[in-house]
Amino acid sequence: MSLREVEFYHGCVFSRLAQLDAGISIKRLKDFSQGFYILAGKLPVYIKHTTKKLSPWRFSFHKTHQDELQSLKSKHGFALIVFVCGHDGICSLEFDRFKNILDYVHEDVEWVAIRRKRGEKYAVSGKDGELKGKIGDIDFTNLVCSILGT
């Protein structure tokens, strides 16, 4: 049996979490679209991936995905969106920063684009704007630790 694509790309996110050695539990949110998980019973995470090898990487967000994220943010106070950019690395945004690039008006399909030059951090833009500042590959684990207090 071969690995499904989603297992491979989501697995790199879980591997990073395991390296924290903080005993963070991971549970798939079965009543949500594929890619939704809850960490430590309190941090909702939505993982998107692309198999594209080089920058820029583009991710589609259906209205359902954004509605689900909004619902989880309302319930838990946080939500984290994690982008696996091919084999390059991981870029993550907390929900409030995500809303700077895709606003609260959820259209049928919207997009997020992530760019990075070699040795630099990720620049993120979306249908509704561009993120100020850049995001490092290591920022994912730092953000999880900050939110979970580990």
Short mmCIF file of N, CA and C in Angstrom, two decimals:
data_model
loop_
_atom_site.label_atom_id
_atom_site.label_comp_id
_atom_site.label_asym_id
_atom_site.label_seq_id
_atom_site.Cartn_x
_atom_site.Cartn_y
_atom_site.Cartn_z
N MET A 1 0.85 -1.18 0.00
CA MET A 1 0.00 0.00 0.00
C MET A 1 0.89 1.25 0.00
N SER A 2 0.62 2.16 -0.87
CA SER A 2 1.41 3.39 -0.91
C SER A 2 0.72 4.49 -0.10
N LEU A 3 1.51 5.44 0.30
CA LEU A 3 0.97 6.58 1.06
C LEU A 3 0.11 7.45 0.16
N ARG A 4 -0.98 7.91 0.70
CA ARG A 4 -1.77 8.89 -0.01
C ARG A 4 -1.04 10.23 0.09
N GLU A 5 -1.23 11.06 -0.90
CA GLU A 5 -0.58 12.37 -0.94
C GLU A 5 -0.84 13.16 0.34
N VAL A 6 -2.08 13.18 0.79
CA VAL A 6 -2.42 13.96 1.97
C VAL A 6 -1.69 13.44 3.21
N GLU A 7 -1.50 12.13 3.32
CA GLU A 7 -0.78 11.57 4.46
C GLU A 7 0.67 12.05 4.47
N PHE A 8 1.26 12.10 3.31
CA PHE A 8 2.65 12.55 3.19
C PHE A 8 2.79 14.01 3.64
N TYR A 9 1.96 14.88 3.10
CA TYR A 9 2.10 16.31 3.39
C TYR A 9 1.62 16.68 4.79
N HIS A 10 0.55 16.07 5.25
CA HIS A 10 0.11 16.34 6.63
C HIS A 10 1.10 15.73 7.62
N GLY A 11 1.71 14.63 7.24
CA GLY A 11 2.69 13.97 8.10
C GLY A 11 3.88 14.85 8.44
N CYS A 12 4.30 15.71 7.51
CA CYS A 12 5.44 16.59 7.82
C CYS A 12 5.05 17.59 8.90
N VAL A 13 3.80 17.99 8.94
CA VAL A 13 3.32 18.90 10.00
C VAL A 13 3.34 18.16 11.34
N PHE A 14 2.83 16.94 11.35
CA PHE A 14 2.80 16.16 12.59
C PHE A 14 4.21 15.82 13.07
N SER A 15 5.12 15.60 12.15
CA SER A 15 6.52 15.35 12.51
C SER A 15 7.11 16.55 13.25
N ARG A 16 6.83 17.74 12.75
CA ARG A 16 7.31 18.96 13.44
C ARG A 16 6.75 19.04 14.85
N LEU A 17 5.48 18.70 15.00
CA LEU A 17 4.86 18.74 16.33
C LEU A 17 5.50 17.72 17.25
N ALA A 18 5.80 16.54 16.73
CA ALA A 18 6.42 15.49 17.54
C ALA A 18 7.80 15.92 18.02
N GLN A 19 8.52 16.69 17.22
CA GLN A 19 9.85 17.16 17.59
C GLN A 19 9.81 18.12 18.77
N LEU A 20 8.65 18.70 19.05
CA LEU A 20 8.52 19.58 20.21
C LEU A 20 8.63 18.80 21.52
N ASP A 21 8.38 17.49 21.44
CA ASP A 21 8.44 16.59 22.60
C ASP A 21 7.57 17.13 23.74
N ALA A 22 6.38 17.64 23.37
CA ALA A 22 5.47 18.22 24.35
C ALA A 22 4.23 17.35 24.58
N GLY A 23 4.19 16.18 23.95
CA GLY A 23 3.06 15.29 24.13
C GLY A 23 1.74 15.87 23.64
N ILE A 24 1.78 16.60 22.53
CA ILE A 24 0.57 17.23 22.00
C ILE A 24 -0.28 16.19 21.28
N SER A 25 -1.51 16.06 21.74
CA SER A 25 -2.43 15.12 21.08
C SER A 25 -2.95 15.74 19.79
N ILE A 26 -3.24 14.87 18.82
CA ILE A 26 -3.77 15.30 17.52
C ILE A 26 -5.00 14.47 17.23
N LYS A 27 -6.11 15.15 16.95
CA LYS A 27 -7.34 14.45 16.62
C LYS A 27 -7.93 15.08 15.36
N ARG A 28 -8.32 14.24 14.41
CA ARG A 28 -8.98 14.72 13.20
C ARG A 28 -10.39 15.16 13.55
N LEU A 29 -10.81 16.31 13.03
CA LEU A 29 -12.17 16.78 13.25
C LEU A 29 -13.06 16.19 12.16
N LYS A 30 -13.74 15.11 12.47
CA LYS A 30 -14.47 14.32 11.49
C LYS A 30 -15.68 15.02 10.90
N ASP A 31 -16.26 15.97 11.61
CA ASP A 31 -17.44 16.68 11.11
C ASP A 31 -17.07 17.87 10.23
N PHE A 32 -15.78 17.99 9.92
CA PHE A 32 -15.27 19.10 9.11
C PHE A 32 -14.63 18.53 7.84
N SER A 33 -14.28 19.42 6.94
CA SER A 33 -13.61 19.02 5.70
C SER A 33 -12.28 18.35 6.01
N GLN A 34 -11.74 17.64 5.01
CA GLN A 34 -10.42 17.04 5.17
C GLN A 34 -9.40 18.12 5.49
N GLY A 35 -8.48 17.82 6.39
CA GLY A 35 -7.42 18.75 6.73
C GLY A 35 -7.62 19.47 8.04
N PHE A 36 -8.78 19.28 8.69
CA PHE A 36 -9.05 19.93 9.97
C PHE A 36 -8.72 18.98 11.12
N TYR A 37 -7.94 19.51 12.08
CA TYR A 37 -7.51 18.74 13.25
C TYR A 37 -7.64 19.63 14.48
N ILE A 38 -7.56 18.99 15.64
CA ILE A 38 -7.49 19.76 16.89
C ILE A 38 -6.28 19.26 17.67
N LEU A 39 -5.45 20.21 18.10
CA LEU A 39 -4.24 19.89 18.86
C LEU A 39 -4.51 20.11 20.34
N ALA A 40 -4.09 19.15 21.16
CA ALA A 40 -4.20 19.24 22.61
C ALA A 40 -5.63 19.55 23.05
N GLY A 41 -6.60 19.16 22.24
CA GLY A 41 -8.00 19.37 22.58
C GLY A 41 -8.47 20.81 22.56
N LYS A 42 -7.58 21.74 22.11
CA LYS A 42 -8.00 23.14 22.17
C LYS A 42 -7.56 24.04 21.02
N LEU A 43 -6.64 23.58 20.18
CA LEU A 43 -6.17 24.43 19.08
C LEU A 43 -6.57 23.82 17.73
N PRO A 44 -7.58 24.40 17.06
CA PRO A 44 -7.95 23.91 15.73
C PRO A 44 -6.89 24.29 14.71
N VAL A 45 -6.59 23.34 13.83
CA VAL A 45 -5.59 23.53 12.79
C VAL A 45 -6.19 23.07 11.46
N TYR A 46 -5.97 23.86 10.43
CA TYR A 46 -6.39 23.48 9.09
C TYR A 46 -5.14 23.42 8.22
N ILE A 47 -4.85 22.25 7.66
CA ILE A 47 -3.65 22.05 6.85
C ILE A 47 -4.02 22.04 5.37
N LYS A 48 -3.34 22.90 4.61
CA LYS A 48 -3.46 22.93 3.15
C LYS A 48 -2.09 22.57 2.59
N HIS A 49 -2.06 21.88 1.46
CA HIS A 49 -0.77 21.55 0.86
C HIS A 49 -0.83 21.69 -0.65
N THR A 50 0.34 21.85 -1.22
CA THR A 50 0.50 21.82 -2.66
C THR A 50 1.71 20.96 -2.99
N THR A 51 1.64 20.29 -4.12
CA THR A 51 2.77 19.46 -4.56
C THR A 51 3.73 20.25 -5.44
N LYS A 52 3.37 21.49 -5.76
CA LYS A 52 4.22 22.32 -6.61
C LYS A 52 5.59 22.50 -5.95
N LYS A 53 6.64 22.35 -6.74
CA LYS A 53 7.99 22.36 -6.17
C LYS A 53 8.53 23.75 -5.88
N LEU A 54 8.22 24.71 -6.73
CA LEU A 54 8.85 26.03 -6.61
C LEU A 54 7.84 27.14 -6.34
N SER A 55 8.32 28.19 -5.73
CA SER A 55 7.54 29.39 -5.47
C SER A 55 7.14 30.04 -6.80
N PRO A 56 5.99 30.66 -6.87
CA PRO A 56 4.98 30.84 -5.81
C PRO A 56 4.07 29.62 -5.71
N TRP A 57 3.54 29.43 -4.50
CA TRP A 57 2.58 28.37 -4.23
C TRP A 57 1.21 29.02 -4.07
N ARG A 58 0.20 28.41 -4.64
CA ARG A 58 -1.14 28.97 -4.59
C ARG A 58 -2.10 27.96 -3.97
N PHE A 59 -2.97 28.44 -3.09
CA PHE A 59 -3.90 27.60 -2.36
C PHE A 59 -5.31 28.15 -2.53
N SER A 60 -6.26 27.26 -2.82
CA SER A 60 -7.66 27.66 -2.95
C SER A 60 -8.40 27.45 -1.64
N PHE A 61 -9.30 28.38 -1.34
CA PHE A 61 -10.16 28.27 -0.16
C PHE A 61 -11.61 28.38 -0.61
N HIS A 62 -12.33 27.29 -0.43
CA HIS A 62 -13.75 27.31 -0.73
C HIS A 62 -14.49 27.99 0.43
N LYS A 63 -15.65 28.48 0.16
CA LYS A 63 -16.46 29.15 1.18
C LYS A 63 -16.63 28.25 2.40
N THR A 64 -16.87 26.96 2.18
CA THR A 64 -17.04 26.00 3.27
C THR A 64 -15.84 26.00 4.20
N HIS A 65 -14.63 26.02 3.64
CA HIS A 65 -13.41 26.00 4.46
C HIS A 65 -13.34 27.24 5.34
N GLN A 66 -13.62 28.39 4.76
CA GLN A 66 -13.56 29.62 5.54
C GLN A 66 -14.65 29.67 6.60
N ASP A 67 -15.83 29.17 6.28
CA ASP A 67 -16.92 29.12 7.27
C ASP A 67 -16.53 28.19 8.42
N GLU A 68 -15.91 27.06 8.10
CA GLU A 68 -15.49 26.12 9.14
C GLU A 68 -14.41 26.75 10.03
N LEU A 69 -13.46 27.45 9.41
CA LEU A 69 -12.42 28.13 10.20
C LEU A 69 -13.04 29.18 11.12
N GLN A 70 -13.97 29.95 10.60
CA GLN A 70 -14.65 30.98 11.40
C GLN A 70 -15.37 30.34 12.59
N SER A 71 -16.04 29.23 12.35
CA SER A 71 -16.74 28.52 13.42
C SER A 71 -15.78 28.04 14.50
N LEU A 72 -14.66 27.46 14.09
CA LEU A 72 -13.68 26.96 15.06
C LEU A 72 -13.03 28.11 15.83
N LYS A 73 -12.74 29.20 15.16
CA LYS A 73 -12.17 30.38 15.84
C LYS A 73 -13.15 30.89 16.89
N SER A 74 -14.42 30.97 16.53
CA SER A 74 -15.43 31.44 17.48
C SER A 74 -15.53 30.52 18.69
N LYS A 75 -15.47 29.23 18.46
CA LYS A 75 -15.61 28.26 19.56
C LYS A 75 -14.37 28.19 20.45
N HIS A 76 -13.17 28.22 19.86
CA HIS A 76 -11.94 27.98 20.62
C HIS A 76 -11.12 29.24 20.90
N GLY A 77 -11.44 30.33 20.23
CA GLY A 77 -10.67 31.56 20.42
C GLY A 77 -9.43 31.64 19.54
N PHE A 78 -9.07 30.54 18.93
CA PHE A 78 -7.92 30.46 18.04
C PHE A 78 -8.26 29.56 16.87
N ALA A 79 -7.53 29.70 15.81
CA ALA A 79 -7.51 28.74 14.71
C ALA A 79 -6.21 29.00 13.96
N LEU A 80 -5.59 27.95 13.52
CA LEU A 80 -4.30 28.05 12.85
C LEU A 80 -4.42 27.44 11.46
N ILE A 81 -3.93 28.18 10.47
CA ILE A 81 -3.91 27.69 9.10
C ILE A 81 -2.46 27.37 8.76
N VAL A 82 -2.21 26.14 8.30
CA VAL A 82 -0.86 25.69 8.01
C VAL A 82 -0.77 25.35 6.52
N PHE A 83 0.20 25.97 5.86
CA PHE A 83 0.42 25.75 4.43
C PHE A 83 1.70 24.95 4.24
N VAL A 84 1.59 23.77 3.64
CA VAL A 84 2.77 22.99 3.30
C VAL A 84 3.10 23.31 1.85
N CYS A 85 4.22 23.99 1.66
CA CYS A 85 4.63 24.49 0.34
C CYS A 85 5.53 23.48 -0.35
N GLY A 86 4.89 22.48 -0.97
CA GLY A 86 5.65 21.43 -1.65
C GLY A 86 6.64 20.79 -0.71
N HIS A 87 7.88 20.67 -1.16
CA HIS A 87 8.95 20.12 -0.31
C HIS A 87 9.79 21.24 0.28
N ASP A 88 9.35 22.49 0.13
CA ASP A 88 10.12 23.64 0.57
C ASP A 88 10.04 23.90 2.06
N GLY A 89 8.83 23.87 2.62
CA GLY A 89 8.67 24.17 4.03
C GLY A 89 7.23 24.43 4.41
N ILE A 90 7.07 24.95 5.61
CA ILE A 90 5.75 25.19 6.20
C ILE A 90 5.60 26.66 6.53
N CYS A 91 4.46 27.20 6.17
CA CYS A 91 4.11 28.58 6.48
C CYS A 91 2.79 28.53 7.25
N SER A 92 2.70 29.24 8.35
CA SER A 92 1.46 29.17 9.15
C SER A 92 0.99 30.57 9.54
N LEU A 93 -0.32 30.68 9.67
CA LEU A 93 -0.95 31.94 10.07
C LEU A 93 -2.01 31.68 11.12
N GLU A 94 -2.03 32.49 12.14
CA GLU A 94 -3.12 32.47 13.09
C GLU A 94 -4.31 33.13 12.40
N PHE A 95 -5.51 32.76 12.76
CA PHE A 95 -6.73 33.17 12.08
C PHE A 95 -6.83 34.68 11.86
N ASP A 96 -6.51 35.47 12.88
CA ASP A 96 -6.65 36.92 12.75
C ASP A 96 -5.73 37.49 11.67
N ARG A 97 -4.53 36.97 11.54
CA ARG A 97 -3.63 37.40 10.46
C ARG A 97 -4.13 36.90 9.11
N PHE A 98 -4.68 35.71 9.09
CA PHE A 98 -5.27 35.15 7.87
C PHE A 98 -6.37 36.05 7.33
N LYS A 99 -7.14 36.65 8.22
CA LYS A 99 -8.24 37.52 7.80
C LYS A 99 -7.73 38.83 7.19
N ASN A 100 -6.45 39.13 7.33
CA ASN A 100 -5.87 40.30 6.65
C ASN A 100 -5.72 40.05 5.15
N ILE A 101 -5.70 38.79 4.74
CA ILE A 101 -5.52 38.49 3.32
C ILE A 101 -6.77 37.89 2.66
N LEU A 102 -7.64 37.29 3.47
CA LEU A 102 -8.96 36.85 3.03
C LEU A 102 -9.95 37.36 4.06
N ASP A 103 -10.73 38.36 3.68
CA ASP A 103 -11.59 39.04 4.65
C ASP A 103 -12.76 38.17 5.11
N TYR A 104 -13.70 38.79 5.80
CA TYR A 104 -14.84 38.06 6.39
C TYR A 104 -15.98 37.84 5.40
N VAL A 105 -15.85 38.34 4.18
CA VAL A 105 -16.84 38.07 3.14
C VAL A 105 -16.32 36.85 2.36
N HIS A 106 -16.93 35.71 2.62
CA HIS A 106 -16.45 34.45 2.05
C HIS A 106 -17.13 34.18 0.71
N GLU A 107 -16.38 34.33 -0.36
CA GLU A 107 -16.90 34.04 -1.69
C GLU A 107 -16.78 32.54 -1.96
N ASP A 108 -17.36 32.07 -3.06
CA ASP A 108 -17.36 30.64 -3.36
C ASP A 108 -15.96 30.04 -3.34
N VAL A 109 -15.01 30.70 -4.00
CA VAL A 109 -13.62 30.25 -3.98
C VAL A 109 -12.72 31.48 -3.95
N GLU A 110 -11.76 31.47 -3.04
CA GLU A 110 -10.77 32.54 -2.94
C GLU A 110 -9.38 31.89 -2.92
N TRP A 111 -8.34 32.69 -2.95
CA TRP A 111 -6.99 32.13 -3.06
C TRP A 111 -6.01 32.82 -2.10
N VAL A 112 -4.98 32.08 -1.78
CA VAL A 112 -3.82 32.58 -1.04
C VAL A 112 -2.59 32.20 -1.85
N ALA A 113 -1.65 33.14 -1.98
CA ALA A 113 -0.39 32.89 -2.68
C ALA A 113 0.75 33.09 -1.70
N ILE A 114 1.71 32.19 -1.75
CA ILE A 114 2.89 32.27 -0.88
C ILE A 114 4.12 32.22 -1.76
N ARG A 115 5.04 33.17 -1.50
CA ARG A 115 6.27 33.27 -2.29
C ARG A 115 7.47 33.28 -1.35
N ARG A 116 8.56 32.77 -1.89
CA ARG A 116 9.80 32.84 -1.10
C ARG A 116 10.98 32.70 -2.04
N LYS A 117 11.94 33.58 -1.85
CA LYS A 117 13.23 33.44 -2.53
C LYS A 117 14.12 32.60 -1.64
N ARG A 118 15.08 31.93 -2.23
CA ARG A 118 15.98 31.06 -1.49
C ARG A 118 16.61 31.81 -0.31
N GLY A 119 16.52 31.20 0.86
CA GLY A 119 17.12 31.75 2.06
C GLY A 119 16.31 32.85 2.72
N GLU A 120 15.14 33.17 2.20
CA GLU A 120 14.30 34.22 2.77
C GLU A 120 13.08 33.60 3.44
N LYS A 121 12.31 34.45 4.12
CA LYS A 121 11.06 34.02 4.73
C LYS A 121 9.94 34.10 3.69
N TYR A 122 8.78 33.59 4.05
CA TYR A 122 7.63 33.55 3.15
C TYR A 122 6.87 34.88 3.14
N ALA A 123 6.53 35.33 1.94
CA ALA A 123 5.65 36.48 1.74
C ALA A 123 4.28 35.90 1.39
N VAL A 124 3.24 36.43 2.03
CA VAL A 124 1.90 35.86 1.87
C VAL A 124 0.92 36.94 1.41
N SER A 125 0.14 36.59 0.40
CA SER A 125 -0.92 37.49 -0.06
C SER A 125 -2.16 36.65 -0.34
N GLY A 126 -3.27 37.36 -0.46
CA GLY A 126 -4.53 36.68 -0.74
C GLY A 126 -5.41 37.56 -1.59
N LYS A 127 -6.57 37.07 -1.90
CA LYS A 127 -7.51 37.80 -2.74
C LYS A 127 -7.80 39.20 -2.19
N ASP A 128 -7.77 39.34 -0.86
CA ASP A 128 -8.17 40.60 -0.25
C ASP A 128 -7.03 41.42 0.34
N GLY A 129 -5.79 41.04 0.10
CA GLY A 129 -4.70 41.85 0.62
C GLY A 129 -3.39 41.09 0.74
N GLU A 130 -2.40 41.83 1.21
CA GLU A 130 -1.05 41.27 1.38
C GLU A 130 -0.66 41.39 2.84
N LEU A 131 -0.07 40.34 3.37
CA LEU A 131 0.35 40.32 4.76
C LEU A 131 1.57 41.21 4.96
N LYS A 132 1.54 42.02 6.00
CA LYS A 132 2.72 42.82 6.35
C LYS A 132 3.71 41.91 7.06
N GLY A 133 4.95 42.04 6.71
CA GLY A 133 5.98 41.18 7.28
C GLY A 133 6.00 39.82 6.61
N LYS A 134 7.03 39.06 6.94
CA LYS A 134 7.20 37.73 6.35
C LYS A 134 7.19 36.68 7.45
N ILE A 135 7.00 35.43 7.04
CA ILE A 135 6.85 34.33 7.98
C ILE A 135 7.95 33.30 7.74
N GLY A 136 8.62 32.90 8.80
CA GLY A 136 9.68 31.90 8.69
C GLY A 136 9.14 30.49 8.83
N ASP A 137 9.86 29.55 8.29
CA ASP A 137 9.49 28.14 8.38
C ASP A 137 9.38 27.69 9.84
N ILE A 138 10.23 28.19 10.71
CA ILE A 138 10.25 27.82 12.13
C ILE A 138 9.09 28.45 12.90
N ASP A 139 8.46 29.46 12.33
CA ASP A 139 7.38 30.17 13.03
C ASP A 139 6.20 29.26 13.36
N PHE A 140 6.02 28.18 12.61
CA PHE A 140 4.91 27.25 12.88
C PHE A 140 5.01 26.68 14.29
N THR A 141 6.13 26.08 14.64
CA THR A 141 6.24 25.47 15.97
C THR A 141 6.25 26.53 17.06
N ASN A 142 6.84 27.68 16.79
CA ASN A 142 6.82 28.77 17.78
C ASN A 142 5.39 29.22 18.05
N LEU A 143 4.58 29.31 17.02
CA LEU A 143 3.19 29.73 17.16
C LEU A 143 2.39 28.69 17.94
N VAL A 144 2.58 27.42 17.63
CA VAL A 144 1.87 26.36 18.38
C VAL A 144 2.25 26.42 19.86
N CYS A 145 3.53 26.53 20.15
CA CYS A 145 3.99 26.59 21.54
C CYS A 145 3.41 27.81 22.26
N SER A 146 3.37 28.92 21.58
CA SER A 146 2.84 30.14 22.15
C SER A 146 1.35 30.01 22.49
N ILE A 147 0.59 29.47 21.58
CA ILE A 147 -0.85 29.33 21.80
C ILE A 147 -1.16 28.28 22.86
N LEU A 148 -0.44 27.15 22.81
CA LEU A 148 -0.71 26.06 23.77
C LEU A 148 0.01 26.23 25.09
N GLY A 149 0.96 27.17 25.15
CA GLY A 149 1.70 27.38 26.38
C GLY A 149 2.65 26.25 26.72
N THR A 150 3.24 25.64 25.66
CA THR A 150 4.19 24.54 25.91
C THR A 150 5.62 25.02 25.78
#
